[in-house]
XYZ file of C-alpha atoms in Angstrom:
773
model
C 260.492 -91.940 32.087
C 263.223 -93.477 30.022
C 266.520 -94.482 31.656
C 269.393 -91.940 31.129
C 272.816 -92.659 32.108
C 273.972 -90.044 34.624
C 277.487 -88.645 35.221
C 277.631 -85.439 37.154
C 281.184 -84.321 36.428
C 283.366 -84.078 33.276
C 286.508 -86.114 34.488
C 289.397 -87.869 32.999
C 288.807 -91.525 31.844
C 288.485 -93.962 34.744
C 289.452 -97.592 34.957
C 286.818 -100.222 35.973
C 288.286 -100.287 39.496
C 288.206 -96.484 39.881
C 284.724 -96.312 38.594
C 283.468 -98.717 41.278
C 285.381 -97.054 43.817
C 284.032 -93.593 43.038
C 280.512 -94.508 42.448
C 278.115 -93.602 45.381
C 276.182 -96.501 46.918
C 272.864 -95.016 46.356
C 269.697 -97.211 45.980
C 268.624 -95.833 42.562
C 264.975 -96.152 41.495
C 264.147 -98.362 38.716
C 262.947 -96.218 35.757
C 259.531 -96.856 34.010
C 260.156 -99.269 31.081
C 263.703 -100.201 32.039
C 265.023 -103.735 32.099
C 266.501 -105.790 34.981
C 270.136 -105.897 33.859
C 271.066 -108.567 36.551
C 268.581 -111.248 35.919
C 268.870 -113.129 32.528
C 266.280 -115.637 33.095
C 263.387 -115.912 30.784
C 259.862 -116.526 31.920
C 259.057 -120.253 32.090
C 256.476 -121.629 29.444
C 253.374 -122.826 30.839
C 251.520 -125.583 29.162
C 251.602 -127.176 25.716
C 250.528 -124.167 23.787
C 253.612 -122.203 24.751
C 255.882 -125.002 23.409
C 253.965 -125.281 20.287
C 253.937 -121.647 19.631
C 257.741 -121.570 20.076
C 258.331 -124.274 17.717
C 255.991 -122.714 15.114
C 257.976 -119.723 15.139
C 261.224 -121.651 14.583
C 259.762 -123.514 11.701
C 258.404 -120.300 10.256
C 261.805 -118.590 10.469
C 263.450 -121.786 9.173
C 261.259 -121.683 6.001
C 262.094 -118.053 5.514
C 265.703 -118.619 6.008
C 265.791 -121.049 3.118
C 264.974 -118.250 0.695
C 267.361 -115.718 2.085
C 270.286 -117.603 3.593
C 271.041 -120.556 1.298
C 271.046 -119.054 -2.113
C 274.834 -119.191 -2.578
C 275.394 -122.704 -1.316
C 272.095 -123.882 -2.954
C 273.129 -122.812 -6.443
C 276.671 -124.470 -6.196
C 275.485 -127.799 -7.888
C 275.295 -125.644 -11.034
C 279.068 -125.275 -11.424
C 280.917 -127.562 -8.813
C 281.549 -130.616 -11.204
C 282.301 -128.417 -14.252
C 284.977 -126.575 -12.267
C 286.363 -129.752 -10.661
C 286.555 -131.832 -13.943
C 287.633 -128.884 -16.054
C 290.051 -131.352 -18.126
C 287.431 -134.151 -18.330
C 287.005 -137.351 -16.395
C 289.996 -139.796 -17.027
C 288.577 -142.625 -14.939
C 284.935 -143.427 -13.841
C 286.228 -144.137 -10.381
C 287.385 -140.542 -10.122
C 283.616 -139.573 -9.939
C 283.343 -141.750 -6.740
C 286.497 -140.003 -5.245
C 285.203 -136.377 -5.869
C 281.672 -137.463 -4.644
C 283.264 -138.659 -1.504
C 285.327 -135.261 -1.261
C 282.090 -133.409 -1.724
C 280.180 -135.378 0.918
C 282.775 -135.012 3.684
C 283.531 -131.399 2.783
C 279.845 -130.498 2.946
C 279.502 -132.402 6.227
C 282.550 -130.993 7.918
C 282.469 -127.289 6.831
C 279.017 -125.836 6.298
C 277.306 -128.408 8.599
C 279.635 -129.119 11.548
C 281.827 -126.090 11.421
C 279.226 -123.311 10.649
C 275.944 -124.700 11.739
C 276.926 -126.298 15.017
C 280.131 -124.379 15.991
C 280.561 -120.901 14.473
C 276.857 -120.012 15.025
C 277.634 -120.281 18.749
C 279.909 -117.249 18.488
C 277.221 -114.757 17.515
C 277.336 -111.287 18.945
C 273.687 -111.007 20.537
C 272.376 -112.902 17.621
C 274.587 -111.029 14.953
C 277.236 -112.885 12.797
C 279.931 -112.034 10.542
C 283.646 -111.145 10.732
C 283.145 -107.997 12.520
C 280.958 -109.730 15.079
C 283.753 -111.942 15.839
C 286.066 -109.099 16.208
C 283.778 -107.235 18.459
C 283.408 -110.086 20.815
C 287.232 -110.183 21.196
C 287.446 -106.468 21.695
C 284.831 -106.622 24.449
C 286.677 -109.351 26.307
C 290.283 -107.964 25.885
C 291.330 -104.432 25.328
C 292.591 -104.775 21.802
C 290.839 -101.794 20.217
C 293.303 -99.392 18.719
C 291.013 -96.389 19.462
C 291.119 -95.391 23.279
C 287.512 -94.345 23.514
C 286.413 -97.110 25.882
C 284.608 -95.822 29.009
C 283.999 -97.892 32.037
C 280.376 -96.979 31.813
C 280.154 -98.913 28.531
C 279.994 -102.088 30.374
C 276.616 -101.175 32.002
C 275.081 -101.409 28.479
C 272.777 -104.408 28.464
C 274.158 -106.100 25.366
C 277.818 -105.500 26.236
C 278.368 -108.035 29.008
C 279.666 -111.437 27.891
C 278.227 -114.578 29.738
C 281.492 -116.347 30.656
C 281.978 -119.652 32.181
C 282.943 -119.667 35.879
C 285.974 -121.921 35.176
C 289.132 -119.913 34.635
C 291.974 -121.403 32.605
C 295.457 -120.147 32.666
C 295.814 -120.226 28.917
C 292.879 -117.769 28.451
C 294.441 -115.374 30.884
C 297.883 -115.574 29.201
C 296.374 -115.077 25.708
C 294.379 -112.108 26.727
C 297.330 -110.484 28.486
C 299.512 -111.204 25.438
C 297.030 -109.533 23.167
C 296.550 -106.451 25.342
C 300.376 -105.810 25.604
C 301.188 -106.292 22.003
C 300.463 -103.392 19.690
C 301.404 -105.651 16.805
C 298.682 -108.176 17.847
C 296.026 -105.501 18.003
C 296.965 -104.234 14.579
C 297.136 -107.828 13.105
C 293.607 -108.632 14.500
C 292.270 -105.454 12.790
C 293.952 -106.243 9.571
C 292.688 -109.764 9.339
C 289.198 -108.497 10.072
C 289.529 -106.014 7.337
C 290.773 -108.910 5.081
C 287.883 -111.118 5.809
C 285.535 -108.040 5.101
C 287.364 -107.334 1.885
C 287.044 -111.060 0.924
C 283.282 -111.075 1.596
C 282.822 -108.005 -0.710
C 284.966 -109.797 -3.225
C 282.735 -112.957 -2.779
C 279.598 -110.709 -3.566
C 281.392 -109.736 -6.848
C 281.957 -113.382 -7.924
C 278.722 -114.967 -6.679
C 276.325 -113.009 -8.984
C 278.677 -113.642 -11.950
C 279.181 -117.294 -11.633
C 275.506 -118.061 -10.476
C 273.807 -116.113 -13.233
C 276.474 -117.375 -15.840
C 275.829 -120.913 -14.818
C 272.057 -120.645 -14.976
C 271.857 -118.770 -18.302
C 274.495 -121.138 -19.690
C 271.959 -124.032 -19.345
C 270.162 -122.753 -22.459
C 272.785 -124.329 -24.569
C 271.109 -127.706 -23.919
C 267.990 -126.328 -25.849
C 269.817 -124.686 -28.721
C 273.253 -124.482 -30.028
C 272.718 -121.101 -31.748
C 273.749 -119.105 -28.793
C 277.463 -118.533 -28.520
C 279.426 -117.904 -25.192
C 279.496 -114.347 -25.862
C 275.620 -114.197 -26.337
C 275.379 -116.085 -22.948
C 277.612 -113.601 -21.216
C 275.684 -110.788 -22.760
C 272.343 -112.077 -21.430
C 273.981 -112.566 -17.937
C 275.171 -108.979 -17.815
C 271.479 -107.726 -18.687
C 270.166 -109.733 -15.807
C 273.005 -108.485 -13.430
C 272.481 -104.874 -14.232
C 268.629 -105.293 -13.691
C 269.437 -106.954 -10.339
C 271.673 -104.154 -9.194
C 269.236 -101.476 -10.357
C 266.376 -102.875 -8.141
C 268.523 -102.839 -5.032
C 267.366 -99.307 -4.051
C 263.808 -100.683 -3.595
C 265.153 -102.785 -0.627
C 266.314 -106.206 -0.041
C 263.126 -107.448 1.687
C 261.035 -106.603 -1.383
C 263.328 -108.624 -3.520
C 264.388 -111.436 -1.083
C 260.999 -112.305 0.585
C 259.014 -112.157 -2.697
C 260.999 -115.028 -4.186
C 261.785 -117.054 -1.029
C 259.347 -119.856 -1.894
C 261.359 -120.231 -5.153
C 264.394 -121.418 -3.406
C 262.386 -123.974 -1.361
C 261.034 -125.263 -4.755
C 264.638 -125.415 -6.159
C 265.996 -127.581 -3.183
C 262.879 -129.940 -3.697
C 263.565 -130.240 -7.395
C 267.320 -130.790 -7.285
C 266.886 -133.322 -4.517
C 264.129 -135.202 -6.337
C 266.085 -135.125 -9.691
C 269.186 -136.356 -7.844
C 267.256 -139.123 -6.397
C 265.810 -140.074 -9.886
C 269.270 -140.054 -11.317
C 270.583 -142.420 -8.684
C 267.842 -144.977 -9.246
C 268.026 -144.726 -13.169
C 271.750 -144.562 -13.731
C 273.912 -146.009 -11.043
C 273.047 -146.894 -7.442
C 276.576 -148.071 -6.756
C 277.705 -144.382 -6.277
C 276.292 -144.700 -2.610
C 279.516 -146.452 -1.839
C 281.258 -143.149 -2.113
C 280.557 -142.682 1.591
C 283.564 -144.741 2.149
C 286.638 -142.269 2.377
C 288.965 -144.842 0.793
C 287.823 -143.641 -2.581
C 289.334 -140.203 -1.675
C 292.712 -141.943 -1.137
C 292.545 -143.951 -4.220
C 291.628 -140.682 -6.211
C 294.756 -139.034 -4.918
C 296.970 -141.998 -5.671
C 295.573 -142.324 -9.125
C 295.768 -138.573 -10.152
C 298.362 -137.128 -7.697
C 298.973 -133.440 -8.434
C 295.857 -133.192 -10.526
C 293.714 -134.439 -7.695
C 295.205 -131.710 -5.383
C 294.483 -129.060 -8.060
C 290.945 -130.206 -8.410
C 290.333 -129.411 -4.810
C 289.900 -125.883 -5.875
C 286.593 -126.991 -7.726
C 285.430 -129.291 -4.831
C 285.554 -126.473 -2.280
C 282.941 -124.400 -4.298
C 280.363 -126.753 -2.873
C 280.830 -124.882 0.396
C 280.096 -121.435 -1.022
C 277.720 -119.518 1.235
C 278.974 -120.676 4.624
C 280.184 -117.260 5.559
C 276.765 -115.802 4.082
C 274.945 -118.302 6.433
C 276.860 -116.770 9.416
C 276.470 -113.255 8.406
C 272.698 -113.489 7.803
C 272.008 -115.251 11.083
C 270.852 -111.894 12.671
C 267.820 -111.876 10.645
C 266.588 -115.271 11.897
C 267.908 -117.386 14.895
C 270.472 -120.035 15.340
C 267.838 -122.787 15.910
C 266.044 -121.876 12.657
C 269.157 -122.068 10.637
C 269.950 -125.453 12.171
C 266.495 -126.806 11.439
C 266.357 -125.654 7.820
C 269.952 -126.910 7.156
C 269.461 -130.234 8.497
C 265.896 -130.884 7.359
C 266.012 -129.621 3.755
C 269.232 -127.919 2.514
C 271.813 -130.633 3.500
C 269.842 -133.668 2.310
C 268.823 -131.912 -0.988
C 272.578 -130.941 -1.657
C 273.715 -134.392 -1.000
C 271.010 -135.921 -3.292
C 271.787 -133.408 -6.013
C 275.590 -134.172 -6.124
C 274.922 -137.950 -5.710
C 272.597 -137.944 -8.662
C 274.993 -135.842 -10.914
C 277.764 -138.431 -10.005
C 275.480 -141.368 -11.013
C 274.903 -139.682 -14.275
C 278.583 -138.941 -14.880
C 279.535 -142.522 -14.207
C 277.370 -143.382 -17.235
C 278.130 -140.420 -19.406
C 281.679 -139.136 -18.343
C 281.963 -136.847 -21.404
C 279.201 -134.627 -19.923
C 281.205 -133.125 -17.031
C 281.421 -129.614 -18.630
C 277.758 -129.202 -18.103
C 276.771 -131.962 -15.686
C 273.820 -130.277 -14.082
C 271.523 -129.477 -17.027
C 272.520 -132.695 -18.975
C 271.470 -134.823 -15.812
C 267.999 -133.094 -15.836
C 265.392 -135.270 -17.386
C 263.875 -134.072 -20.537
C 260.373 -132.900 -19.500
C 261.963 -131.105 -16.519
C 264.429 -129.037 -18.503
C 262.531 -125.895 -19.030
C 261.054 -125.680 -15.484
C 264.583 -126.258 -14.049
C 265.984 -123.567 -16.326
C 263.571 -121.018 -15.215
C 263.887 -121.945 -11.486
C 267.716 -122.010 -11.833
C 267.574 -118.384 -13.277
C 265.367 -117.154 -10.270
C 267.558 -119.086 -7.736
C 270.786 -117.521 -8.939
C 269.119 -114.022 -8.723
C 268.121 -114.901 -5.168
C 271.682 -116.292 -4.421
C 273.193 -113.015 -5.782
C 270.637 -110.980 -3.728
C 271.787 -112.578 -0.544
C 275.378 -111.776 -1.172
C 274.682 -108.265 -2.237
C 272.585 -107.472 0.786
C 275.319 -109.141 3.082
C 277.858 -106.884 1.587
C 275.646 -103.825 2.403
C 275.493 -104.979 6.009
C 279.178 -105.779 6.272
C 280.166 -102.203 4.897
C 277.655 -100.651 7.318
C 279.257 -102.485 10.226
C 282.826 -101.540 9.214
C 281.627 -97.953 8.651
C 280.330 -97.799 12.170
C 283.434 -98.867 13.604
C 285.655 -96.242 11.679
C 287.022 -98.814 9.150
C 285.439 -97.508 6.105
C 285.145 -94.126 4.334
C 281.812 -92.207 4.759
C 279.214 -93.430 2.384
C 275.506 -92.867 2.144
C 273.470 -95.594 4.014
C 269.844 -95.886 3.236
C 267.579 -97.957 5.506
C 265.049 -99.653 3.273
C 262.754 -101.381 5.733
C 260.847 -99.781 8.685
C 260.422 -103.230 10.248
C 263.967 -104.653 9.875
C 266.685 -102.231 10.993
C 269.509 -104.346 9.573
C 268.310 -103.964 6.112
C 270.285 -101.140 4.385
C 271.235 -99.996 0.784
C 274.462 -98.166 0.014
C 274.420 -96.505 -3.472
C 278.096 -96.106 -3.884
C 278.914 -99.844 -2.923
C 275.936 -100.983 -5.203
C 277.328 -99.302 -8.265
C 280.871 -100.421 -7.476
C 279.621 -104.097 -7.325
C 277.714 -103.716 -10.481
C 280.583 -102.439 -12.402
C 282.854 -105.159 -11.091
C 280.352 -107.966 -11.783
C 279.849 -106.642 -15.364
C 283.592 -106.495 -15.905
C 284.237 -110.088 -14.506
C 281.363 -111.509 -16.577
C 282.400 -109.890 -19.679
C 286.064 -110.570 -19.202
C 285.926 -114.356 -18.148
C 282.732 -115.485 -19.913
C 282.934 -118.971 -18.436
C 282.197 -120.514 -15.173
C 285.485 -122.432 -14.996
C 287.624 -119.460 -15.068
C 285.376 -117.457 -12.521
C 285.438 -120.615 -10.469
C 289.208 -120.281 -10.165
C 288.894 -116.867 -8.746
C 285.854 -117.776 -6.686
C 287.554 -120.533 -4.754
C 290.262 -118.154 -3.300
C 287.645 -115.778 -1.872
C 285.640 -118.586 -0.330
C 288.609 -120.443 1.385
C 290.205 -117.321 2.562
C 287.146 -116.130 4.458
C 286.668 -119.609 5.945
C 290.281 -119.760 7.144
C 290.102 -116.145 8.739
C 286.892 -117.121 10.478
C 288.512 -120.234 12.010
C 291.524 -118.113 13.130
C 289.263 -115.683 14.965
C 287.025 -118.561 16.324
C 289.973 -120.247 17.932
C 290.753 -116.971 19.940
C 287.274 -116.992 21.153
C 287.566 -120.732 22.084
C 290.422 -119.987 24.131
C 289.679 -116.680 25.635
C 285.949 -116.441 25.948
C 284.382 -119.978 25.780
C 287.521 -121.430 27.688
C 287.079 -124.606 25.658
C 289.039 -127.737 26.635
C 292.515 -127.537 25.003
C 292.021 -130.947 23.407
C 288.898 -129.918 21.711
C 290.704 -126.901 20.244
C 293.494 -129.055 19.027
C 290.937 -131.546 17.490
C 289.384 -128.428 15.687
C 292.749 -127.105 14.407
C 293.877 -130.619 13.304
C 290.575 -131.555 11.445
C 288.798 -128.479 10.176
C 291.993 -126.317 10.099
C 293.909 -128.820 8.275
C 291.192 -129.386 5.622
C 290.808 -125.528 5.121
C 294.607 -125.139 4.753
C 294.622 -128.007 2.125
C 291.967 -126.227 0.094
C 293.665 -122.878 0.528
C 296.885 -124.383 -0.836
C 294.959 -125.728 -3.892
C 293.105 -122.503 -4.889
C 296.387 -120.422 -4.490
C 297.853 -122.776 -7.139
C 295.284 -121.324 -9.576
C 296.514 -117.679 -8.958
C 297.568 -117.005 -12.553
C 294.303 -118.555 -13.732
C 291.978 -116.002 -12.391
C 292.752 -116.451 -8.720
C 294.538 -113.084 -8.665
C 291.223 -111.319 -8.960
C 289.726 -111.619 -5.487
C 293.213 -110.913 -4.069
C 293.477 -107.796 -6.185
C 289.891 -106.554 -5.110
C 290.735 -107.242 -1.558
C 294.068 -105.533 -1.711
C 292.297 -102.444 -3.100
C 289.588 -102.597 -0.452
C 291.940 -103.174 2.353
C 294.128 -100.289 1.234
C 291.060 -98.052 1.294
C 289.897 -99.232 4.719
C 293.404 -99.178 6.247
C 294.206 -95.613 5.162
C 290.919 -94.301 6.308
C 291.202 -96.089 9.761
C 294.864 -95.206 10.199
C 294.263 -91.419 9.713
C 291.016 -91.736 11.843
C 293.049 -93.193 14.776
C 295.780 -90.415 14.333
C 293.214 -87.772 14.418
C 291.587 -89.174 17.554
C 295.008 -89.411 19.317
C 295.700 -85.819 18.268
C 292.538 -84.522 19.933
C 293.218 -86.535 22.824
C 296.615 -85.169 23.432
C 295.538 -81.530 22.748
C 292.087 -81.440 24.472
C 291.185 -78.445 26.527
C 291.981 -78.671 30.276
C 289.269 -78.024 32.905
C 291.064 -74.900 34.066
C 291.418 -73.438 30.409
C 287.828 -74.177 29.761
C 286.689 -72.162 32.865
C 288.901 -69.461 31.708
C 287.198 -69.340 28.404
C 283.782 -69.255 29.814
C 284.491 -66.685 32.479
C 286.492 -64.457 30.113
C 284.776 -60.877 30.194
C 285.094 -60.375 26.417
C 283.207 -63.542 25.861
C 279.337 -62.945 25.574
C 276.598 -65.510 26.021
C 273.776 -65.347 23.497
C 270.389 -67.140 23.738
C 270.109 -70.484 22.067
C 271.507 -73.988 22.112
C 274.694 -75.079 20.370
C 275.580 -78.640 19.597
C 279.359 -79.030 19.045
C 280.126 -82.254 17.167
C 283.342 -84.022 17.990
C 284.917 -87.591 17.763
C 286.206 -87.019 21.430
C 284.002 -88.947 23.783
C 285.814 -87.503 27.145
C 287.221 -83.995 27.219
C 286.771 -80.854 25.146
C 288.375 -80.998 21.552
C 290.944 -78.416 20.542
C 288.817 -77.080 17.842
C 286.483 -75.534 20.379
C 289.235 -73.087 21.632
C 289.981 -72.413 17.872
C 286.332 -71.442 17.506
C 286.091 -69.043 20.578
C 289.420 -67.362 19.459
C 287.704 -66.323 16.284
C 283.967 -65.789 17.581
C 283.867 -64.211 21.006
C 280.275 -65.436 21.683
C 278.800 -68.610 23.052
C 275.292 -69.821 23.303
C 273.665 -69.977 26.583
C 273.549 -73.784 26.448
C 276.403 -75.772 24.992
C 276.232 -79.502 24.351
C 279.492 -81.494 23.018
C 278.007 -84.332 21.031
C 280.122 -87.242 19.978
C 278.813 -90.346 18.082
C 280.413 -93.362 19.621
C 280.363 -96.956 18.155
C 280.626 -99.735 20.606
C 281.742 -103.185 19.964
C 278.211 -104.606 20.263
C 275.547 -105.104 17.529
C 272.846 -102.910 19.260
C 272.550 -100.375 22.100
C 269.178 -100.179 23.620
C 267.469 -96.901 23.087
C 267.108 -96.041 26.746
C 270.802 -96.667 27.309
C 272.120 -94.735 24.138
C 272.613 -91.226 25.643
C 275.381 -90.868 28.238
C 275.483 -87.278 29.584
C 278.075 -85.501 31.792
C 277.887 -81.978 33.085
C 280.889 -79.814 32.384
C 281.640 -78.214 35.854
C 281.091 -75.709 37.287
C 277.393 -75.774 36.977
C 277.044 -72.177 36.156
C 278.768 -72.813 32.678
C 275.549 -74.657 31.655
C 277.510 -76.982 29.364
C 277.127 -80.685 28.831
C 278.977 -83.497 27.218
C 276.804 -86.247 25.402
C 278.236 -89.541 24.096
C 275.603 -91.156 21.758
C 276.459 -94.773 21.653
C 275.439 -96.870 18.791
C 276.045 -100.425 18.007
C 277.392 -101.413 14.637
C 273.889 -102.441 13.320
C 272.085 -99.491 14.957
C 270.440 -96.820 12.866
C 270.408 -93.079 13.675
C 267.082 -91.967 14.978
C 264.980 -89.674 12.567
C 264.228 -87.171 15.316
C 267.662 -87.195 16.728
C 267.853 -83.637 18.048
C 264.415 -83.916 19.693
C 265.349 -87.056 21.358
C 268.611 -85.549 22.621
C 266.807 -82.603 24.108
C 264.374 -84.976 25.719
C 267.148 -86.954 27.302
C 269.114 -83.872 28.399
C 266.027 -82.799 30.524
C 265.758 -86.264 31.880
C 269.500 -86.105 32.814
C 269.006 -82.842 34.632
C 266.126 -84.378 36.617
C 268.112 -87.579 37.468
C 271.191 -85.446 38.360
C 269.172 -83.412 40.742
C 267.492 -86.503 42.282
C 270.892 -88.101 42.937
C 272.068 -85.005 44.576
C 268.903 -84.868 46.812
C 269.428 -88.538 47.732
C 273.082 -87.979 48.632
C 271.861 -85.035 50.771
C 269.413 -87.211 52.444
C 271.894 -89.880 53.320
C 274.456 -87.162 54.537
C 271.804 -85.617 56.729
C 270.881 -89.043 58.161
C 274.579 -89.766 58.967
C 274.805 -86.470 60.727
C 271.658 -87.131 62.765
C 272.766 -90.574 63.877
C 276.118 -88.995 65.011
C 274.189 -86.347 67.084
C 271.623 -88.349 68.880
C 272.468 -86.728 72.217
C 271.973 -83.333 70.926
C 268.874 -81.217 71.725
C 265.868 -81.456 69.523
C 265.978 -77.977 68.436
C 269.324 -78.474 66.740
C 267.859 -81.540 65.136
C 265.036 -79.151 63.631
C 267.584 -76.638 62.352
C 269.383 -79.315 60.385
C 266.238 -80.566 58.834
C 265.166 -77.045 57.796
C 268.601 -76.468 56.344
C 268.268 -79.799 54.395
C 264.907 -78.909 53.104
C 266.000 -75.436 52.036
C 268.962 -77.004 50.099
C 266.604 -79.652 48.459
C 264.235 -76.873 47.574
C 266.939 -74.819 46.041
C 268.183 -77.678 43.874
C 264.636 -78.317 42.825
C 264.347 -74.559 41.834
C 267.749 -74.661 39.862
C 266.624 -77.854 38.042
C 263.138 -76.193 37.075
C 264.985 -73.193 35.755
C 267.521 -75.179 33.821
C 264.726 -77.391 32.152
C 262.807 -74.220 31.308
C 265.858 -72.601 29.778
C 266.477 -75.831 27.659
C 262.849 -75.839 26.398
C 262.903 -72.097 25.610
C 266.231 -72.332 23.658
C 264.994 -75.513 21.692
C 261.305 -74.129 20.984
C 261.979 -70.339 20.476
C 265.614 -69.866 19.360
C 266.489 -73.372 17.908
C 269.665 -75.292 17.606
C 272.927 -74.115 15.996
C 275.245 -76.980 14.759
C 279.109 -76.362 15.119
C 281.041 -79.027 13.084
C 284.759 -79.161 12.567
C 286.106 -79.070 8.981
C 289.593 -80.180 9.700
C 292.476 -80.107 7.296
C 294.696 -83.033 7.911
C 298.445 -82.892 6.896
C 301.483 -84.853 7.760
C 303.888 -83.082 10.130
C 307.223 -81.808 8.884
C 309.169 -84.618 10.395
C 306.979 -87.242 8.838
C 308.539 -89.908 6.654
C 307.723 -90.469 2.881
C 305.247 -93.226 3.599
C 303.214 -91.201 6.238
C 303.185 -88.174 3.886
C 301.697 -90.417 1.092
C 299.115 -91.901 3.451
C 298.000 -88.655 5.058
C 298.616 -85.922 2.383
C 297.542 -87.817 -0.685
C 295.586 -91.117 -0.027
C 293.456 -89.922 2.912
C 292.705 -86.512 1.560
C 291.671 -88.050 -1.782
C 289.091 -90.137 -0.116
C 287.921 -87.297 2.074
C 287.596 -84.856 -0.874
C 285.521 -87.369 -3.094
C 283.411 -89.072 -0.453
C 280.627 -87.646 1.864
C 281.321 -85.065 4.435
C 280.353 -85.176 8.129
C 277.278 -82.774 7.724
C 275.807 -85.264 5.178
C 276.351 -88.159 7.229
C 274.775 -86.564 10.385
C 272.012 -85.102 8.202
C 272.607 -81.544 9.515
C 270.528 -78.775 8.060
C 272.797 -76.361 6.282
C 270.995 -73.202 7.311
C 271.700 -73.801 10.953
C 275.303 -75.251 10.483
C 278.551 -73.392 11.196
C 281.784 -75.104 10.066
C 284.867 -74.418 12.044
C 288.176 -74.976 10.034
C 291.311 -76.107 11.754
C 294.590 -77.744 10.451
C 295.773 -81.052 12.274
C 299.448 -81.764 11.863
C 299.710 -85.522 12.484
């Protein structure tokens, strides 16, 4: 039997201490198939074969990750030098300064920051901005929606493994965040901003990657104009977005070996260029050339940082896609192939530019040896498509996460893989990205202009990730304060320098990602703000237990056969719309289940821990409340109703078993207190206990039979609220615009609840009610 979380009464929310105090100390049996939630040890490996198998799995994942994770950062050599030297090379030693900048930037940000620090902050293996936010929400009570339950901490993936050493700074910071409403809102807003920037990045990555690759054809023929190259790029982009509905795995895994070939080729050509053109570029490892570059070029050197930072594109994608692989496999692939290939590629281009400084505008293809031109051109096109695919699929995952946490309007989510639950396709987002990519490509036409916009998206996301990471270092990891200061002084300072440079190019195209982010953040904030207001309204107006009993016992209220599922956002208590329903329809089904879909700040909730039932007292009402708990990467079961009915029957069995156990403990306590009584009285107590146990079993069997009959013979009726949301009369102008116009515009033009929950229309009954917020 699967494990079902049991709660026998419908009560007000309890704190953790209250929950522990009110939980009976009963030795619960361990259900079949359940996991030991206390022990976190893994079985030891025996013999050499186990170790070899483990490393083979890591190496296999490392190879796969090369084709999926590194497309963005791998194709950056196509456009970094053309963006950095947009005004040409004034001094040959400037090439050494830029190469030194590229070397230390690649080492410090993608390698040290992301591969060895940020990847430690995964949420049970999942990465991304929302994963960091979820970690913080689980440790500190900073969520703006009060739907947390003490029982949520019993979910296997929810608990954080914390160091035993407690630091005062962590407690102070945690307390400050929990007490400050502004801090909670600020955390949510920067998470939304980071998500918006990732979506903006997925608009610019396909545009600049494909345009750079197609632009290489100019080396073979001068007959193609820039408009023609932009047109060919648009055709490729439209084709790329049109095949998204077939699933990311069919696109990504099919061409994964291509990117491995790409890294081998760019690394080999880079090594060839170093030997042939200028081996002295290797001295760029000395950072003194960075200092001389800034002394020589002053402001121009600072402005050029906006091009240099493009060598780090894909760092956030690396973090977001780690859930498809493992931390160790990412580290192996980065250190063994990706990082060396990129260093060789940039060093080789630098050696070529030292000899041919006039070729900076198209350094990549000009530095390719003649016989290798066409193979490199074909592989670069495929690599740019794969890089674009990685960002597009990453955007689908990010939107799915934000949708699960109530931070994005309802959109259709299609799960494209039966083997990989995280692979999703969102039609509305796909077409939005396609139109935006086509618009950017046709509007800018050159990689230099797109690079100005691209840099802002890249650096903003990196900076926001660092801000959230510092909070995790202080509160959760409890890192030594000197190491935190070292991180801020080095990596934080470098990121702020790059941010100041890319912001300088605001009028040259940098406004584009900020405009995209402002639009997306507005949409996300409007939806989340009204979502929170609706939840607080239902919480303030939920039906009291006394009023609920009065409704059920009303003589004019008839009970009809069947099972009704009443959908609501409220996880504890009965929503006000239920009273509105019974005031218009004086009939209730024999079994009532109040269902609420609840998203936890965790990536996945094990299936056996997903359904949390409570009985609405008294028992004669035959009503239940069920919180269906999902992680932000979970998918809704295909046979949801059938699973819920099965879990309901298991809950009734477990509840009865707990009552019998409690009765047995009570009987033993009574017997131990009456050891001197006569044996005849002892027998009477035993008979009474057995009679009560038999009565409980009989009630249990009747209830299970009634559930099965309602499910099989009558069926389920779905009651769903269709709430009209308006601003209250005393609301100010901003609130009226937000609720009456912005939110209702989104609600009317996007998917409704029944489409999201996949409710059959023939068995659905909508209940209308107006909420004045």
